[in-house]
């Protein structure tokens, strides 16, 4: 009898320990639920293999807004190939707002607007894919899109994700208009889950305008996230978007990028020097490089800016570290590390008069004793060696951009 009692006592003790440890595990899981779920989600997002470097392509909104049709999209795909931009990495052809009918069809699906996209999105995707490019589309985490001309995807996330996948869509820009006031984190997570269950890898671009600091949480949900309100084709708008985006630099990494909105290069509201500044800062900041002008009739200056393969290489550097402002003021220094121990530097004169700007090694992460060669990315020339600092004369509203290579 004593032995049986001992076994019962041991069994009770083991059961107690089991339930204690189970309770401890549950409590721990509860306490860490949000961070664990976020990490699992991030692994899933990164698992789609997209956005290892910032996306490059074209978007219809900045130049055309709602004046779009399937002929424009086809001709833009043709122009990206003809101009050589596709060969440089501009692969996404993204349709923004106003592509759909004002109401869902009898099965509750989104439908392409018959008057402007009569062939349908699947046919358009096939054409774009035949050019070696990818098709992007637009929807909204609210009841209607921002133009109020077509339904949003709120409450239809899984259905719409399946529709996009069946059409062969490769990229989704997801806006934040006409929402019910609930947390964007919840609404965007629903679409993220739906995309990952759709059966197709689709780049997910969150466009909630930086409302709830998406840089701090969106890497668990999507591949890029807007950090600013919309950009406009002006010097003041562009510079303010650059500054707003800069504060979130530490959150960017391969698979997830800060997005200060699309490029205005070539739309006519800024000078060539200002557009060169725009492109240089966006490239250094590892922002998505989405052309916003009419590529079919692009000017020589705009094409030259957008085609600078050396500046593009900084944006697409596999290290994936966002460059940032290291010296502020009217004359600024922006810098960031590149793979191979190199450093990208932009000297930016935001004032109205010519100025000399100096990048000092201790500001940009180089040893003060380092001898460094400097490759001027706009002059396409190499200078040096320099030691301790680099100084250049910079015109008003202009930049000098370098890749520094320690010898």
Coordinates of C-alpha atoms in Angstrom, one line a residue:
X1 CA 0.0 0.0 0.0
X2 CA 2.8 2.4 0.8
X3 CA 4.3 1.9 -2.7
X4 CA 1.0 2.6 -4.3
X5 CA 0.6 5.8 -2.2
X6 CA 4.1 6.8 -3.2
X7 CA 3.3 6.4 -6.9
X8 CA 0.1 8.4 -6.4
X9 CA 2.1 11.2 -4.7
X10 CA 4.6 11.2 -7.5
X11 CA 1.9 11.3 -10.1
X12 CA 0.2 14.2 -8.4
X13 CA 3.5 16.0 -8.2
X14 CA 4.2 15.5 -11.9
X15 CA 0.7 16.6 -12.8
X16 CA 1.2 19.7 -10.6
X17 CA 4.5 20.5 -12.4
X18 CA 2.9 19.9 -15.8
X19 CA 0.1 22.3 -15.2
X20 CA 2.4 24.9 -13.6
X21 CA 4.7 24.8 -16.5
X22 CA 1.7 24.9 -18.9
X23 CA 0.3 27.9 -17.1
X24 CA 3.7 29.6 -17.1
X25 CA 4.0 29.0 -20.8
X26 CA 0.6 30.4 -21.5
X27 CA 1.3 33.5 -19.4
X28 CA 4.6 34.0 -21.2
X29 CA 2.9 33.5 -24.6
X30 CA 0.2 36.0 -23.7
X31 CA 2.8 38.6 -22.5
X32 CA 4.8 38.2 -25.7
X33 CA 1.9 37.6 -28.0
X34 CA 2.2 40.9 -29.9
X35 CA 5.9 40.8 -30.5
X36 CA 5.9 37.0 -31.4
X37 CA 3.0 37.5 -33.8
X38 CA 4.7 40.4 -35.3
X39 CA 7.9 38.4 -35.9
X40 CA 6.0 35.5 -37.3
X41 CA 4.2 37.8 -39.6
X42 CA 7.4 39.5 -40.7
X43 CA 9.0 36.2 -41.5
X44 CA 5.9 35.4 -43.6
X45 CA 6.1 38.8 -45.4
X46 CA 9.9 38.4 -46.0
X47 CA 9.2 34.9 -47.2
X48 CA 7.5 36.2 -50.3
X49 CA 11.0 37.1 -51.6
X50 CA 9.8 40.6 -52.6
X51 CA 11.3 44.0 -51.8
X52 CA 14.8 42.8 -51.0
X53 CA 15.8 46.1 -52.6
X54 CA 13.4 49.1 -53.0
X55 CA 10.8 48.6 -55.8
X56 CA 11.3 50.5 -59.1
X57 CA 8.8 51.3 -61.7
X58 CA 6.0 53.7 -62.7
X59 CA 2.7 54.9 -61.2
X60 CA -0.1 56.7 -63.0
X61 CA -1.3 59.1 -60.3
X62 CA 1.2 62.0 -60.2
X63 CA 0.8 62.9 -63.8
X64 CA -2.6 61.4 -64.9
X65 CA -4.7 61.1 -61.7
X66 CA -8.0 59.7 -62.9
X67 CA -7.4 60.2 -66.7
X68 CA -6.2 56.7 -67.3
X69 CA -7.1 53.8 -69.6
X70 CA -5.7 50.6 -70.8
X71 CA -4.1 52.1 -73.9
X72 CA -2.0 54.4 -71.6
X73 CA -0.9 51.5 -69.5
X74 CA 0.2 49.5 -72.6
X75 CA 2.0 52.4 -74.1
X76 CA 3.7 53.1 -70.8
X77 CA 5.0 49.5 -70.7
X78 CA 6.2 49.9 -74.2
X79 CA 7.9 53.2 -73.3
X80 CA 9.7 51.8 -70.3
X81 CA 11.2 49.2 -72.6
X82 CA 12.0 51.6 -75.5
X83 CA 13.7 54.2 -73.3
X84 CA 15.9 51.6 -71.6
X85 CA 14.3 52.3 -68.2
X86 CA 13.1 48.7 -67.9
X87 CA 16.6 47.4 -68.4
X88 CA 17.7 49.6 -65.5
X89 CA 15.2 48.0 -63.1
X90 CA 12.0 50.0 -63.5
X91 CA 9.8 46.9 -63.7
X92 CA 6.5 47.8 -62.0
X93 CA 3.7 49.4 -64.1
X94 CA 1.3 50.5 -61.4
X95 CA -2.3 51.6 -62.1
X96 CA -3.5 53.9 -59.4
X97 CA -7.1 55.0 -58.5
X98 CA -10.0 55.2 -60.9
X99 CA -9.6 51.9 -62.7
X100 CA -12.8 50.3 -61.6
X101 CA -16.5 50.4 -61.9
X102 CA -18.4 52.3 -59.2
X103 CA -20.1 49.1 -57.9
X104 CA -19.1 45.5 -57.4
X105 CA -20.5 42.9 -59.8
X106 CA -23.3 40.4 -58.9
X107 CA -20.8 38.1 -57.2
X108 CA -19.4 41.0 -55.1
X109 CA -16.2 41.3 -57.1
X110 CA -14.3 44.4 -58.1
X111 CA -14.6 45.0 -61.9
X112 CA -12.5 47.0 -64.3
X113 CA -14.3 50.0 -65.7
X114 CA -15.7 48.9 -69.1
X115 CA -15.4 52.3 -70.7
X116 CA -11.6 52.7 -70.0
X117 CA -10.4 49.1 -69.4
X118 CA -12.6 47.1 -71.7
X119 CA -10.2 44.2 -72.1
X120 CA -10.0 43.7 -68.3
X121 CA -7.1 43.7 -65.9
X122 CA -6.1 40.1 -66.6
X123 CA -5.5 40.9 -70.3
X124 CA -3.6 44.0 -69.3
X125 CA -1.4 42.0 -66.9
X126 CA -0.7 39.5 -69.7
X127 CA 0.5 42.3 -72.0
X128 CA 2.7 43.9 -69.3
X129 CA 4.2 40.5 -68.4
X130 CA 4.9 39.8 -72.1
X131 CA 7.2 42.9 -71.9
X132 CA 9.1 41.4 -69.0
X133 CA 7.5 43.8 -66.6
X134 CA 5.0 43.5 -63.7
X135 CA 1.6 45.0 -63.1
X136 CA 0.5 46.9 -60.0
X137 CA -3.0 47.9 -59.0
X138 CA -4.7 50.1 -56.4
X139 CA -7.3 49.7 -53.7
X140 CA -8.2 51.2 -50.3
X141 CA -8.6 50.1 -46.7
X142 CA -12.0 51.9 -46.6
X143 CA -15.4 51.7 -48.1
X144 CA -14.4 53.7 -51.2
X145 CA -11.1 54.8 -52.8
X146 CA -9.9 58.3 -52.4
X147 CA -11.5 59.4 -55.7
X148 CA -14.8 58.0 -54.5
X149 CA -15.3 56.6 -58.0
X150 CA -15.0 52.9 -57.0
X151 CA -15.4 50.6 -54.0
X152 CA -12.6 50.1 -51.4
X153 CA -11.7 46.7 -50.1
X154 CA -12.8 47.1 -46.4
X155 CA -14.7 44.0 -45.5
X156 CA -13.8 42.3 -48.8
X157 CA -10.1 41.7 -48.2
X158 CA -9.9 38.0 -49.0
X159 CA -12.2 38.3 -52.0
X160 CA -10.3 41.1 -53.5
X161 CA -6.9 39.6 -52.8
X162 CA -8.0 36.4 -54.6
X163 CA -9.3 38.6 -57.5
X164 CA -6.0 40.4 -57.8
X165 CA -4.1 37.1 -57.7
X166 CA -6.4 35.6 -60.4
X167 CA -5.7 38.7 -62.6
X168 CA -1.9 38.2 -62.3
X169 CA -1.3 41.4 -60.3
X170 CA 2.2 41.8 -58.8
X171 CA 1.9 44.9 -56.6
X172 CA -0.9 46.4 -54.5
X173 CA -0.9 50.0 -53.4
X174 CA -3.4 50.2 -50.5
X175 CA -4.7 53.6 -49.6
X176 CA -6.5 54.9 -46.4
X177 CA -9.4 57.0 -47.5
X178 CA -13.1 56.7 -46.4
X179 CA -12.2 54.5 -43.5
X180 CA -14.4 54.0 -40.4
X181 CA -11.9 55.4 -38.0
X182 CA -10.6 52.1 -36.8
X183 CA -6.8 51.4 -36.4
X184 CA -4.9 51.2 -39.7
X185 CA -2.8 48.4 -38.1
X186 CA -5.9 46.2 -38.0
X187 CA -7.3 47.1 -41.4
X188 CA -3.9 46.7 -43.2
X189 CA -3.1 43.4 -41.4
X190 CA -6.3 41.9 -42.8
X191 CA -5.3 42.7 -46.4
X192 CA -1.7 41.5 -45.6
X193 CA -3.1 38.1 -44.5
X194 CA -5.4 37.9 -47.5
X195 CA -2.6 38.6 -49.9
X196 CA -0.4 35.9 -48.3
X197 CA -3.3 33.5 -48.7
X198 CA -4.1 34.4 -52.2
X199 CA -1.8 32.0 -53.9
X200 CA 0.4 34.7 -55.6
X201 CA 3.3 36.8 -54.3
X202 CA 2.1 40.4 -54.4
X203 CA 4.2 43.3 -53.2
X204 CA 2.2 45.1 -50.5
X205 CA 2.6 48.9 -50.4
X206 CA 0.8 50.5 -47.4
X207 CA -0.4 54.0 -48.1
X208 CA -1.7 55.3 -44.8
X209 CA 0.3 58.5 -45.0
X210 CA 2.3 58.0 -41.8
X211 CA -0.8 58.5 -39.7
X212 CA 0.1 56.1 -37.0
X213 CA 3.9 56.0 -37.6
X214 CA 3.8 52.8 -39.7
X215 CA 7.6 52.6 -39.8
X216 CA 7.4 51.2 -36.2
X217 CA 5.0 48.4 -37.1
X218 CA 4.4 47.9 -40.8
X219 CA 7.5 45.7 -41.5
X220 CA 5.4 42.9 -40.0
X221 CA 2.6 43.5 -42.6
X222 CA 4.0 44.9 -45.8
X223 CA 7.0 45.6 -48.1
X224 CA 6.8 49.4 -48.0
X225 CA 4.9 52.0 -46.1
X226 CA 4.2 55.7 -46.7
X227 CA 5.8 57.9 -44.1
X228 CA 4.3 61.2 -45.4
X229 CA 1.3 62.8 -46.9
X230 CA 1.1 63.0 -50.7
X231 CA 4.0 64.7 -52.6
X232 CA 3.4 67.6 -55.0
X233 CA 5.5 68.8 -57.9
X234 CA 7.2 71.6 -56.0
X235 CA 10.5 72.3 -54.2
X236 CA 8.8 72.9 -50.9
X237 CA 6.8 69.7 -51.0
X238 CA 9.7 67.6 -52.1
X239 CA 12.1 68.9 -49.4
X240 CA 9.5 68.5 -46.6
X241 CA 8.8 64.9 -47.6
X242 CA 12.5 64.2 -47.5
X243 CA 12.8 65.6 -44.0
X244 CA 9.7 63.7 -42.7
X245 CA 10.9 60.5 -44.1
X246 CA 14.4 60.9 -42.7
X247 CA 13.3 60.5 -39.1
X248 CA 12.4 56.9 -39.7
X249 CA 15.7 55.9 -41.4
X250 CA 16.6 53.2 -38.8
X251 CA 13.4 51.2 -39.6
X252 CA 14.2 50.5 -43.3
X253 CA 15.8 47.2 -44.3
X254 CA 15.6 44.5 -47.0
X255 CA 12.0 43.5 -47.4
X256 CA 10.5 46.7 -45.9
X257 CA 11.1 50.3 -47.0
X258 CA 10.1 53.8 -45.9
X259 CA 8.2 55.5 -48.7
X260 CA 8.2 59.3 -48.9
X261 CA 5.9 59.0 -52.0
X262 CA 6.5 58.8 -55.7
X263 CA 8.9 60.7 -57.9
X264 CA 7.9 64.0 -59.6
X265 CA 10.9 64.1 -61.9
X266 CA 9.8 65.2 -65.4
X267 CA 6.4 66.7 -64.4
X268 CA 7.6 70.3 -64.9
X269 CA 7.1 71.9 -61.5
X270 CA 10.8 72.0 -60.6
X271 CA 14.1 72.8 -62.3
X272 CA 16.5 70.2 -63.6
X273 CA 18.8 70.8 -60.6
X274 CA 15.9 70.4 -58.2
X275 CA 14.8 67.2 -59.8
X276 CA 18.4 65.9 -59.6
X277 CA 18.3 66.7 -55.9
X278 CA 14.9 64.9 -55.6
X279 CA 16.3 61.7 -57.3
X280 CA 19.5 61.7 -55.4
X281 CA 17.9 62.0 -51.9
X282 CA 15.3 59.4 -52.8
X283 CA 18.0 57.0 -54.0
X284 CA 20.2 57.5 -50.9
X285 CA 17.1 57.1 -48.6
X286 CA 16.4 53.7 -50.2
X287 CA 12.9 55.0 -51.2
X288 CA 10.9 53.2 -53.8
X289 CA 11.8 54.8 -57.2
X290 CA 8.4 55.0 -58.9
X291 CA 8.4 57.4 -61.9
X292 CA 5.4 59.8 -61.9
X293 CA 5.7 61.5 -65.3
X294 CA 4.5 60.6 -68.8
X295 CA 7.3 58.2 -69.9
X296 CA 5.9 58.2 -73.5
X297 CA 7.0 61.9 -74.0
X298 CA 9.7 62.2 -71.3
X299 CA 12.2 65.0 -71.7
X300 CA 15.9 64.4 -72.3
X301 CA 16.8 65.9 -69.0
X302 CA 14.3 63.9 -67.0
X303 CA 15.3 60.7 -68.8
X304 CA 19.0 61.4 -68.1
X305 CA 18.2 61.8 -64.4
X306 CA 16.1 58.7 -64.1
X307 CA 18.6 56.7 -66.1
X308 CA 21.6 57.4 -64.0
X309 CA 22.7 53.8 -63.3
X310 CA 25.3 54.8 -60.6
X311 CA 22.7 56.6 -58.6
X312 CA 20.3 53.7 -59.0
X313 CA 23.0 51.4 -57.8
X314 CA 23.1 53.3 -54.5
X315 CA 19.3 52.8 -54.1
X316 CA 19.6 49.1 -55.0
X317 CA 22.6 48.3 -52.9
X318 CA 22.1 44.9 -51.2
X319 CA 23.2 46.1 -47.8
X320 CA 19.8 47.9 -47.6
X321 CA 20.7 50.6 -45.1
X322 CA 18.8 53.9 -45.5
X323 CA 21.0 56.9 -45.8
X324 CA 20.1 59.9 -43.6
X325 CA 20.8 63.5 -42.9
X326 CA 24.0 63.8 -40.8
X327 CA 24.5 67.6 -41.0
X328 CA 21.5 69.8 -41.2
X329 CA 20.9 73.4 -42.1
X330 CA 20.8 75.3 -45.4
X331 CA 23.8 73.3 -46.6
X332 CA 23.3 69.7 -45.7
X333 CA 25.2 66.4 -45.7
X334 CA 23.3 63.2 -46.1
X335 CA 25.2 59.8 -46.0
X336 CA 24.7 56.1 -45.6
X337 CA 26.8 52.9 -45.7
X338 CA 27.0 50.7 -48.8
X339 CA 28.2 47.1 -49.2
X340 CA 31.9 46.6 -49.4
X341 CA 32.7 49.2 -46.8
X342 CA 31.8 52.1 -49.1
X343 CA 29.8 55.2 -48.2
X344 CA 27.3 57.2 -50.3
X345 CA 27.3 60.9 -49.7
X346 CA 25.0 63.7 -50.9
X347 CA 26.0 67.4 -50.4
X348 CA 22.7 69.3 -50.7
X349 CA 22.5 73.1 -51.0
X350 CA 19.0 74.0 -50.0
X351 CA 19.8 77.7 -50.1
X352 CA 19.4 80.3 -52.8
X353 CA 23.1 81.0 -53.3
X354 CA 26.1 78.9 -54.3
X355 CA 27.9 77.4 -51.3
X356 CA 30.8 75.2 -50.4
X357 CA 29.8 72.1 -48.4
X358 CA 32.1 69.8 -46.5
X359 CA 31.6 66.1 -45.6
X360 CA 33.8 65.2 -42.7
X361 CA 34.8 61.6 -42.2
X362 CA 33.7 61.5 -38.5
X363 CA 30.2 62.6 -39.6
X364 CA 29.8 59.9 -42.2
X365 CA 31.3 56.9 -40.4
X366 CA 34.8 56.8 -41.8
X367 CA 38.1 56.8 -40.0
X368 CA 39.7 60.3 -40.0
X369 CA 42.9 58.7 -41.1
X370 CA 41.3 57.0 -44.1
X371 CA 42.5 57.8 -47.6
X372 CA 39.4 57.8 -49.8
X373 CA 38.6 58.0 -53.5
X374 CA 35.4 59.8 -54.4
X375 CA 33.3 58.8 -57.4
X376 CA 31.1 61.7 -58.5
X377 CA 27.9 60.0 -59.6
X378 CA 26.6 62.9 -61.7
X379 CA 29.9 63.9 -63.4
X380 CA 30.8 60.2 -63.7
X381 CA 34.4 60.9 -62.6
X382 CA 36.6 59.7 -59.8
X383 CA 38.6 62.1 -57.7
X384 CA 41.1 61.6 -54.8
X385 CA 42.5 60.5 -52.6
X386 CA 41.0 62.6 -49.9
X387 CA 41.8 62.4 -46.2
X388 CA 39.6 63.6 -43.3
X389 CA 37.0 65.4 -45.4
X390 CA 35.6 66.2 -48.9
X391 CA 34.6 69.8 -49.9
X392 CA 32.7 70.8 -53.1
X393 CA 31.0 73.9 -54.5
X394 CA 27.3 73.3 -54.9
X395 CA 24.9 75.4 -56.9
X396 CA 21.6 76.6 -55.3
X397 CA 19.0 73.8 -54.9
X398 CA 21.5 71.4 -56.3
X399 CA 23.5 68.4 -55.1
X400 CA 26.8 66.7 -55.5
X401 CA 26.6 62.9 -54.9
X402 CA 29.5 60.6 -54.3
X403 CA 30.4 57.1 -53.5
X404 CA 33.5 57.1 -51.2
X405 CA 35.8 54.1 -51.3
X406 CA 38.5 53.8 -48.6
X407 CA 41.8 52.9 -50.2

